[in-house]
CSV table of N, CA and C in Angstrom, one decimal:
chain,number,residue,atom,x,y,z
A,32,MET,N,0.8,-1.2,0.0
A,32,MET,CA,0.0,-0.1,0.0
A,32,MET,C,0.8,1.3,0.0
A,33,ARG,N,1.9,1.3,0.8
A,33,ARG,CA,2.8,2.5,0.9
A,33,ARG,C,3.3,2.8,-0.5
A,34,GLU,N,3.8,1.7,-1.2
A,34,GLU,CA,4.3,2.0,-2.6
A,34,GLU,C,3.3,2.6,-3.4
A,35,THR,N,2.0,2.2,-3.4
A,35,THR,CA,1.0,2.7,-4.2
A,35,THR,C,0.7,4.2,-3.9
A,36,ILE,N,0.7,4.6,-2.6
A,36,ILE,CA,0.5,6.0,-2.2
A,36,ILE,C,1.7,6.8,-2.7
A,37,ILE,N,2.9,6.4,-2.3
A,37,ILE,CA,4.1,7.1,-2.7
A,37,ILE,C,4.2,7.1,-4.3
A,38,GLY,N,3.9,6.1,-4.9
A,38,GLY,CA,4.0,6.1,-6.4
A,38,GLY,C,3.0,7.0,-7.0
A,39,THR,N,1.8,7.1,-6.5
A,39,THR,CA,0.6,8.0,-7.0
A,39,THR,C,1.1,9.4,-6.8
A,40,ALA,N,1.6,9.7,-5.5
A,40,ALA,CA,2.0,11.1,-5.2
A,40,ALA,C,3.1,11.5,-6.2
A,41,PHE,N,4.1,10.6,-6.5
A,41,PHE,CA,5.3,10.8,-7.2
A,41,PHE,C,4.8,11.2,-8.7
A,42,ALA,N,3.9,10.2,-9.2
A,42,ALA,CA,3.4,10.3,-10.6
A,42,ALA,C,2.6,11.6,-10.7
A,43,LEU,N,1.7,12.0,-9.8
A,43,LEU,CA,1.1,13.2,-9.9
A,43,LEU,C,2.1,14.5,-9.9
A,44,ALA,N,3.0,14.4,-8.9
A,44,ALA,CA,4.0,15.5,-8.9
A,44,ALA,C,4.8,15.7,-10.3
A,45,LEU,N,5.2,14.5,-10.9
A,45,LEU,CA,6.0,14.4,-12.1
A,45,LEU,C,5.1,15.0,-13.3
A,46,ALA,N,3.8,14.6,-13.3
A,46,ALA,CA,2.9,15.0,-14.4
A,46,ALA,C,2.7,16.5,-14.3
A,47,VAL,N,2.5,17.0,-13.1
A,47,VAL,CA,2.2,18.5,-13.0
A,47,VAL,C,3.5,19.2,-13.3
A,48,SER,N,4.6,18.7,-12.8
A,48,SER,CA,5.9,19.4,-13.1
A,48,SER,C,6.1,19.4,-14.6
A,49,SER,N,5.8,18.2,-15.3
A,49,SER,CA,6.0,18.1,-16.7
A,49,SER,C,5.2,19.1,-17.5
A,50,ALA,N,3.9,19.2,-17.1
A,50,ALA,CA,3.0,20.2,-17.8
A,50,ALA,C,3.4,21.5,-17.4
A,51,HIS,N,4.0,21.8,-16.3
A,51,HIS,CA,4.4,23.1,-16.0
A,51,HIS,C,5.6,23.5,-16.8
A,52,SER,N,6.5,22.6,-17.0
A,52,SER,CA,7.8,23.0,-17.7
A,52,SER,C,7.5,23.0,-19.3
A,53,GLN,N,6.4,22.4,-19.8
A,53,GLN,CA,6.1,22.5,-21.2
A,53,GLN,C,5.3,23.6,-21.5
A,54,GLY,N,4.9,24.4,-20.5
A,54,GLY,CA,4.2,25.6,-20.9
A,54,GLY,C,2.6,25.3,-20.8
A,55,SER,N,2.2,24.2,-20.3
A,55,SER,CA,0.7,23.9,-20.2
A,55,SER,C,0.2,24.9,-19.1
A,56,PHE,N,1.0,25.3,-18.2
A,56,PHE,CA,0.5,26.2,-17.1
A,56,PHE,C,1.2,27.5,-17.3
A,57,PRO,N,0.6,28.6,-17.2
A,57,PRO,CA,1.3,29.9,-17.1
A,57,PRO,C,2.3,29.8,-16.1
A,58,ARG,N,3.6,30.4,-16.4
A,58,ARG,CA,4.6,30.4,-15.5
A,58,ARG,C,4.6,31.6,-14.6
A,59,THR,N,4.0,31.6,-13.4
A,59,THR,CA,3.8,32.6,-12.5
A,59,THR,C,4.4,32.1,-11.1
A,60,ARG,N,4.7,33.0,-10.3
A,60,ARG,CA,5.2,32.7,-9.0
A,60,ARG,C,4.1,32.0,-8.2
A,61,LEU,N,2.8,32.4,-8.4
A,61,LEU,CA,1.7,31.9,-7.6
A,61,LEU,C,1.5,30.4,-8.0
A,62,ASN,N,1.6,30.1,-9.3
A,62,ASN,CA,1.4,28.7,-9.7
A,62,ASN,C,2.6,27.8,-9.2
A,63,SER,N,3.9,28.3,-9.1
A,63,SER,CA,5.0,27.6,-8.5
A,63,SER,C,4.7,27.2,-7.0
A,64,ARG,N,4.3,28.3,-6.4
A,64,ARG,CA,3.9,28.1,-4.9
A,64,ARG,C,2.8,27.2,-4.7
A,65,ASN,N,1.8,27.2,-5.6
A,65,ASN,CA,0.7,26.3,-5.5
A,65,ASN,C,1.1,24.8,-5.7
A,66,LEU,N,1.9,24.7,-6.7
A,66,LEU,CA,2.5,23.2,-7.0
A,66,LEU,C,3.2,22.8,-5.8
A,67,GLN,N,4.1,23.7,-5.2
A,67,GLN,CA,4.8,23.1,-4.0
A,67,GLN,C,3.9,22.9,-2.9
A,68,ARG,N,2.8,23.7,-2.7
A,68,ARG,CA,1.8,23.5,-1.6
A,68,ARG,C,1.2,22.1,-1.8
A,69,ARG,N,0.8,21.8,-3.1
A,69,ARG,CA,0.1,20.6,-3.4
A,69,ARG,C,1.0,19.4,-3.1
A,70,ALA,N,2.3,19.5,-3.3
A,70,ALA,CA,3.2,18.4,-3.1
A,70,ALA,C,3.3,18.2,-1.6
A,71,VAL,N,3.4,19.2,-0.8
A,71,VAL,CA,3.4,19.2,0.6
A,71,VAL,C,2.2,18.5,1.2
A,72,GLU,N,1.1,19.0,0.7
A,72,GLU,CA,-0.2,18.4,1.1
A,72,GLU,C,-0.4,16.9,0.8
A,73,ALA,N,0.2,16.5,-0.4
A,73,ALA,CA,0.1,15.0,-0.7
A,73,ALA,C,0.9,14.3,0.2
A,74,VAL,N,2.1,14.7,0.7
A,74,VAL,CA,2.8,14.0,1.7
A,74,VAL,C,2.2,14.0,3.0
A,75,ILE,N,1.6,15.1,3.4
A,75,ILE,CA,1.0,15.1,4.7
A,75,ILE,C,-0.4,14.2,4.7
A,76,TRP,N,-1.1,14.3,3.6
A,76,TRP,CA,-2.2,13.5,3.4
A,76,TRP,C,-1.9,11.9,3.5
A,77,GLY,N,-0.8,11.5,2.9
A,77,GLY,CA,-0.4,10.2,2.8
A,77,GLY,C,0.3,9.5,4.0
A,78,MET,N,0.9,10.5,4.9
A,78,MET,CA,1.7,10.1,6.0
A,78,MET,C,0.9,9.0,6.9
A,79,PRO,N,-0.3,9.3,7.4
A,79,PRO,CA,-0.9,8.3,8.2
A,79,PRO,C,-1.1,7.0,7.6
A,80,ALA,N,-1.4,6.9,6.4
A,80,ALA,CA,-1.6,5.5,5.7
A,80,ALA,C,-0.3,4.8,5.6
A,81,VAL,N,0.7,5.5,5.2
A,81,VAL,CA,2.1,5.0,5.2
A,81,VAL,C,2.6,4.5,6.5
A,82,ASN,N,2.4,5.3,7.5
A,82,ASN,CA,2.8,4.9,8.9
A,82,ASN,C,2.1,3.6,9.3
A,83,TYR,N,0.8,3.6,9.0
A,83,TYR,CA,-0.1,2.4,9.4
A,83,TYR,C,0.5,1.2,8.8
A,84,ASP,N,0.9,1.3,7.5
A,84,ASP,CA,1.4,0.1,6.7
A,84,ASP,C,2.8,-0.2,7.3
A,85,LEU,N,3.6,0.7,7.7
A,85,LEU,CA,4.9,0.5,8.1
A,85,LEU,C,4.8,-0.2,9.5
A,86,MET,N,3.9,0.2,10.4
A,86,MET,CA,3.7,-0.4,11.6
A,86,MET,C,3.2,-2.0,11.4
A,87,LEU,N,2.4,-2.1,10.4
A,87,LEU,CA,1.8,-3.5,10.1
A,87,LEU,C,3.0,-4.3,9.5
A,88,GLN,N,3.9,-3.7,8.7
A,88,GLN,CA,5.0,-4.5,8.2
A,88,GLN,C,6.0,-4.8,9.3
A,89,GLU,N,6.2,-4.0,10.3
A,89,GLU,CA,7.1,-4.2,11.4
A,89,GLU,C,6.5,-5.4,12.2
A,90,MET,N,5.3,-5.5,12.4
A,90,MET,CA,4.6,-6.6,13.1
A,90,MET,C,4.9,-7.9,12.2
A,91,LEU,N,4.5,-7.9,11.0
A,91,LEU,CA,4.5,-9.1,10.1
A,91,LEU,C,5.9,-9.6,9.9
A,92,THR,N,6.9,-8.7,9.9
A,92,THR,CA,8.3,-9.2,9.5
A,92,THR,C,9.1,-9.4,10.8
A,93,LYS,N,8.8,-8.8,11.9
A,93,LYS,CA,9.7,-9.0,13.1
A,93,LYS,C,9.1,-9.7,14.3
A,94,THR,N,7.8,-10.1,14.1
A,94,THR,CA,7.1,-10.9,15.2
A,94,THR,C,6.4,-12.0,14.5
A,95,GLU,N,5.8,-12.8,15.4
A,95,GLU,CA,5.0,-13.9,14.9
A,95,GLU,C,3.6,-13.5,14.7
A,96,GLY,N,3.3,-12.2,15.0
A,96,GLY,CA,1.9,-11.7,14.9
A,96,GLY,C,1.3,-11.7,13.5
A,97,LYS,N,0.1,-11.8,13.4
A,97,LYS,CA,-0.7,-11.8,12.1
A,97,LYS,C,-1.8,-10.8,12.2
A,98,VAL,N,-2.4,-10.5,11.1
A,98,VAL,CA,-3.6,-9.6,11.0
A,98,VAL,C,-4.7,-10.3,11.8
A,99,GLY,N,-5.3,-9.3,12.7
A,99,GLY,CA,-6.4,-9.8,13.6
A,99,GLY,C,-5.9,-10.3,15.0
A,100,GLN,N,-4.6,-10.4,15.2
A,100,GLN,CA,-4.1,-10.6,16.5
A,100,GLN,C,-3.5,-9.4,17.1
A,101,ALA,N,-3.5,-9.4,18.5
A,101,ALA,CA,-3.0,-8.2,19.2
A,101,ALA,C,-1.4,-8.3,19.2
A,102,ILE,N,-0.7,-7.1,19.0
A,102,ILE,CA,0.7,-7.2,19.2
A,102,ILE,C,1.0,-6.1,20.3
A,103,TYR,N,2.0,-6.5,21.1
A,103,TYR,CA,2.4,-5.6,22.2
A,103,TYR,C,3.9,-5.4,22.2
A,104,TRP,N,4.3,-4.2,22.0
A,104,TRP,CA,5.7,-3.8,22.0
A,104,TRP,C,6.0,-3.5,23.5
A,105,GLY,N,6.7,-4.4,24.1
A,105,GLY,CA,7.0,-4.3,25.7
A,105,GLY,C,7.9,-3.2,26.1
A,106,ARG,N,8.5,-2.5,25.2
A,106,ARG,CA,9.4,-1.3,25.5
A,106,ARG,C,9.2,-0.3,24.5
A,107,PRO,N,9.5,1.0,24.8
A,107,PRO,CA,9.4,2.0,23.9
A,107,PRO,C,10.1,1.8,22.6
A,108,LEU,N,9.6,2.3,21.5
A,108,LEU,CA,10.2,2.1,20.2
A,108,LEU,C,11.5,2.9,20.0
A,109,ASP,N,12.4,2.4,19.3
A,109,ASP,CA,13.6,3.2,19.1
A,109,ASP,C,13.8,3.1,17.5
A,110,TRP,N,15.0,3.3,17.1
A,110,TRP,CA,15.3,3.4,15.7
A,110,TRP,C,15.2,2.2,15.0
A,111,HIS,N,15.2,1.0,15.7
A,111,HIS,CA,15.1,-0.3,15.1
A,111,HIS,C,13.6,-0.4,14.4
A,112,ASN,N,12.7,0.3,15.0
A,112,ASN,CA,11.3,0.2,14.4
A,112,ASN,C,11.2,1.2,13.4
A,113,GLN,N,11.3,0.9,12.2
A,113,GLN,CA,11.4,1.8,11.0
A,113,GLN,C,10.0,2.3,10.5
A,114,THR,N,9.4,3.1,11.4
A,114,THR,CA,8.1,3.7,11.1
A,114,THR,C,8.3,5.2,11.1
A,115,LEU,N,7.3,6.0,10.6
A,115,LEU,CA,7.4,7.4,10.4
A,115,LEU,C,7.3,8.2,11.7
A,116,THR,N,6.5,7.8,12.7
A,116,THR,CA,6.2,8.6,13.8
A,116,THR,C,6.2,7.7,15.0
A,117,PRO,N,7.3,6.9,15.4
A,117,PRO,CA,7.3,6.2,16.6
A,117,PRO,C,7.4,7.1,17.8
A,118,ASN,N,6.6,6.9,18.8
A,118,ASN,CA,6.6,7.6,20.0
A,118,ASN,C,7.4,6.9,21.1
A,119,PRO,N,8.7,7.4,21.4
A,119,PRO,CA,9.6,6.8,22.3
A,119,PRO,C,9.1,6.8,23.8
A,120,ASP,N,8.0,7.4,23.9
A,120,ASP,CA,7.5,7.5,25.3
A,120,ASP,C,6.2,6.7,25.6
A,121,ALA,N,5.8,6.0,24.6
A,121,ALA,CA,4.6,5.1,24.7
A,121,ALA,C,4.9,3.6,24.5
A,122,LEU,N,4.2,2.7,25.2
A,122,LEU,CA,4.2,1.3,25.0
A,122,LEU,C,3.0,1.1,23.9
A,123,TYR,N,3.3,0.4,22.8
A,123,TYR,CA,2.3,0.1,21.8
A,123,TYR,C,1.7,-1.2,22.0
A,124,PHE,N,0.3,-1.2,22.0
A,124,PHE,CA,-0.5,-2.4,22.0
A,124,PHE,C,-1.4,-2.2,20.8
A,125,MET,N,-1.2,-3.0,19.7
A,125,MET,CA,-2.0,-2.7,18.6
A,125,MET,C,-2.5,-4.0,17.9
A,126,VAL,N,-3.7,-3.7,17.3
A,126,VAL,CA,-4.3,-4.8,16.5
A,126,VAL,C,-4.6,-4.2,15.2
A,127,PHE,N,-4.3,-5.0,14.1
A,127,PHE,CA,-4.5,-4.6,12.7
A,127,PHE,C,-5.7,-5.4,12.2
A,128,PHE,N,-6.8,-4.8,11.9
A,128,PHE,CA,-7.9,-5.6,11.4
A,128,PHE,C,-8.2,-5.4,9.9
A,129,ASN,N,-8.7,-6.3,9.3
A,129,ASN,CA,-9.2,-6.2,7.8
A,129,ASN,C,-10.6,-6.4,7.8
A,130,THR,N,-11.4,-5.4,7.6
A,130,THR,CA,-12.8,-5.5,7.5
A,130,THR,C,-13.5,-5.8,6.1
A,131,LYS,N,-12.5,-6.2,5.2
A,131,LYS,CA,-13.0,-6.5,3.9
A,131,LYS,C,-14.0,-7.6,3.9
A,132,ASP,N,-13.8,-8.6,4.7
A,132,ASP,CA,-14.7,-9.8,4.8
A,132,ASP,C,-15.9,-9.5,5.8
A,133,GLY,N,-16.0,-8.4,6.3
A,133,GLY,CA,-17.1,-8.2,7.3
A,133,GLY,C,-16.7,-7.4,8.5
A,134,PRO,N,-17.6,-7.1,9.4
A,134,PRO,CA,-17.3,-6.2,10.5
A,134,PRO,C,-16.5,-7.0,11.6
A,135,VAL,N,-15.9,-6.2,12.4
A,135,VAL,CA,-15.1,-6.7,13.5
A,135,VAL,C,-15.7,-6.3,14.8
A,136,VAL,N,-15.9,-7.2,15.8
A,136,VAL,CA,-16.5,-7.0,17.0
A,136,VAL,C,-15.4,-6.9,18.1
A,137,LEU,N,-15.2,-5.9,18.8
A,137,LEU,CA,-14.2,-5.9,19.9
A,137,LEU,C,-14.9,-6.0,21.2
A,138,ASP,N,-14.4,-6.9,22.1
A,138,ASP,CA,-15.0,-7.2,23.3
A,138,ASP,C,-13.9,-6.6,24.4
A,139,LEU,N,-14.2,-5.5,24.9
A,139,LEU,CA,-13.2,-4.7,25.7
A,139,LEU,C,-13.5,-5.0,27.2
A,140,PRO,N,-12.3,-5.2,27.9
A,140,PRO,CA,-12.5,-5.4,29.4
A,140,PRO,C,-12.9,-4.2,30.2
A,141,SER,N,-13.5,-4.4,31.4
A,141,SER,CA,-13.9,-3.3,32.2
A,141,SER,C,-12.7,-3.0,33.1
A,142,GLY,N,-12.5,-1.8,33.6
A,142,GLY,CA,-11.4,-1.3,34.4
A,142,GLY,C,-11.9,-1.4,35.9
A,143,ASP,N,-10.9,-1.5,36.7
A,143,ASP,CA,-11.2,-1.5,38.2
A,143,ASP,C,-10.2,-0.5,38.9
A,144,LYS,N,-10.2,-0.6,40.2
A,144,LYS,CA,-9.2,0.1,41.0
A,144,LYS,C,-7.7,-0.1,40.7
A,145,ASP,N,-7.5,-1.4,40.1
A,145,ASP,CA,-6.1,-1.7,39.9
A,145,ASP,C,-5.6,-1.3,38.4
A,146,GLY,N,-6.5,-0.9,37.6
A,146,GLY,CA,-6.1,-0.6,36.3
A,146,GLY,C,-7.2,-0.5,35.3
A,147,SER,N,-6.9,0.0,34.2
A,147,SER,CA,-8.0,0.0,33.2
A,147,SER,C,-7.4,0.0,31.8
A,148,PHE,N,-8.2,-0.1,30.8
A,148,PHE,CA,-7.9,-0.3,29.4
A,148,PHE,C,-8.3,1.0,28.8
A,149,ASN,N,-7.4,1.7,28.1
A,149,ASN,CA,-7.7,2.9,27.3
A,149,ASN,C,-7.2,2.7,25.9
A,150,GLY,N,-8.1,3.0,25.0
A,150,GLY,CA,-7.5,2.9,23.5
A,150,GLY,C,-8.2,3.7,22.6
A,151,ASN,N,-7.7,3.8,21.4
A,151,ASN,CA,-8.3,4.5,20.3
A,151,ASN,C,-8.4,3.6,19.1
A,152,ILE,N,-9.7,3.6,18.6
A,152,ILE,CA,-10.0,2.8,17.4
A,152,ILE,C,-9.9,3.8,16.2
A,153,VAL,N,-9.0,3.6,15.3
A,153,VAL,CA,-8.9,4.6,14.2
A,153,VAL,C,-8.9,3.8,12.8
A,154,THR,N,-9.0,4.5,11.8
A,154,THR,CA,-8.9,4.0,10.5
A,154,THR,C,-7.5,3.9,10.0
A,155,VAL,N,-7.3,3.4,8.8
A,155,VAL,CA,-5.8,3.4,8.3
A,155,VAL,C,-5.4,4.9,8.1
A,156,TRP,N,-6.2,5.8,8.0
A,156,TRP,CA,-5.8,7.3,7.9
A,156,TRP,C,-5.7,7.9,9.3
A,157,GLN,N,-5.7,7.0,10.4
A,157,GLN,CA,-5.7,7.5,11.8
A,157,GLN,C,-6.7,8.5,12.1
A,158,MET,N,-7.9,8.4,11.5
A,158,MET,CA,-9.0,9.1,11.9
A,158,MET,C,-9.8,8.3,12.9
A,159,PRO,N,-10.1,9.0,14.1
A,159,PRO,CA,-10.7,8.3,15.2
A,159,PRO,C,-12.2,7.9,14.8
A,160,LEU,N,-12.4,6.6,15.2
A,160,LEU,CA,-13.8,6.1,15.1
A,160,LEU,C,-14.4,6.1,16.5
A,161,GLU,N,-13.7,5.7,17.5
A,161,GLU,CA,-14.2,5.7,18.9
A,161,GLU,C,-13.1,5.6,19.7
A,162,ASP,N,-13.3,6.0,21.1
A,162,ASP,CA,-12.3,5.8,22.1
A,162,ASP,C,-12.9,4.7,23.0
A,163,ALA,N,-12.0,3.9,23.7
A,163,ALA,CA,-12.6,2.9,24.6
A,163,ALA,C,-11.8,3.0,25.8
A,164,GLY,N,-12.4,2.7,27.0
A,164,GLY,CA,-11.8,2.7,28.3
A,164,GLY,C,-12.4,3.9,29.0
A,165,LEU,N,-11.6,4.4,30.1
A,165,LEU,CA,-12.1,5.5,30.9
A,165,LEU,C,-12.6,6.8,30.2
A,166,LEU,N,-12.0,7.0,29.0
A,166,LEU,CA,-12.3,8.3,28.3
A,166,LEU,C,-13.1,7.9,27.1
A,167,GLY,N,-13.5,6.7,27.0
A,167,GLY,CA,-14.3,6.3,25.9
A,167,GLY,C,-15.8,6.3,26.1
A,168,ALA,N,-16.5,5.7,25.1
A,168,ALA,CA,-18.0,5.6,25.2
A,168,ALA,C,-18.4,4.8,26.4
A,169,ASP,N,-17.6,3.7,26.7
A,169,ASP,CA,-17.9,2.8,27.7
A,169,ASP,C,-17.6,3.3,29.1
A,170,LYS,N,-16.8,4.5,29.2
A,170,LYS,CA,-16.5,5.0,30.5
A,170,LYS,C,-15.8,4.1,31.4
A,171,GLY,N,-15.0,3.1,30.9
A,171,GLY,CA,-14.3,2.2,31.6
A,171,GLY,C,-15.1,0.9,32.1
A,172,ALA,N,-16.3,0.8,31.6
A,172,ALA,CA,-17.1,-0.4,32.1
A,172,ALA,C,-16.9,-1.5,31.1
A,173,GLY,N,-16.2,-1.3,30.1
A,173,GLY,CA,-16.1,-2.4,29.1
A,173,GLY,C,-17.2,-2.5,28.2
A,174,GLY,N,-17.2,-3.5,27.2
A,174,GLY,CA,-18.4,-3.7,26.3
A,174,GLY,C,-17.9,-4.2,25.0
A,175,LYS,N,-18.9,-4.3,24.1
A,175,LYS,CA,-18.6,-4.7,22.8
A,175,LYS,C,-19.0,-3.6,21.8
């Protein structure tokens, strides 16, 4: 997937650059700035999906984990984890789901005085769908 996103962004930038250099676009400073802004927007827009795929590939290549299974990185990430935005101050507990074949039901545990589960359920674009745990819809009571 990351190759597709990067390839598409590169092809788009190349096509626009080629059209610009061949005189298809008027050569103005405003158009040049617009072209640069669009290239930056393409990178920013694609970063969450590329990072998601990099995390998935780290799981698939460096652990025995598979899609649909939970993976727990027991120590903060360092340079060995080749993703775009690893947080060195967090322990990652992740599950990669594929909803192509149907919906996924999460059965989340409740919290108590000794601890609780807190999580974010996001899309490949890292757009939030729901929070779970004390700050989520279940308010720490657990649920499906």
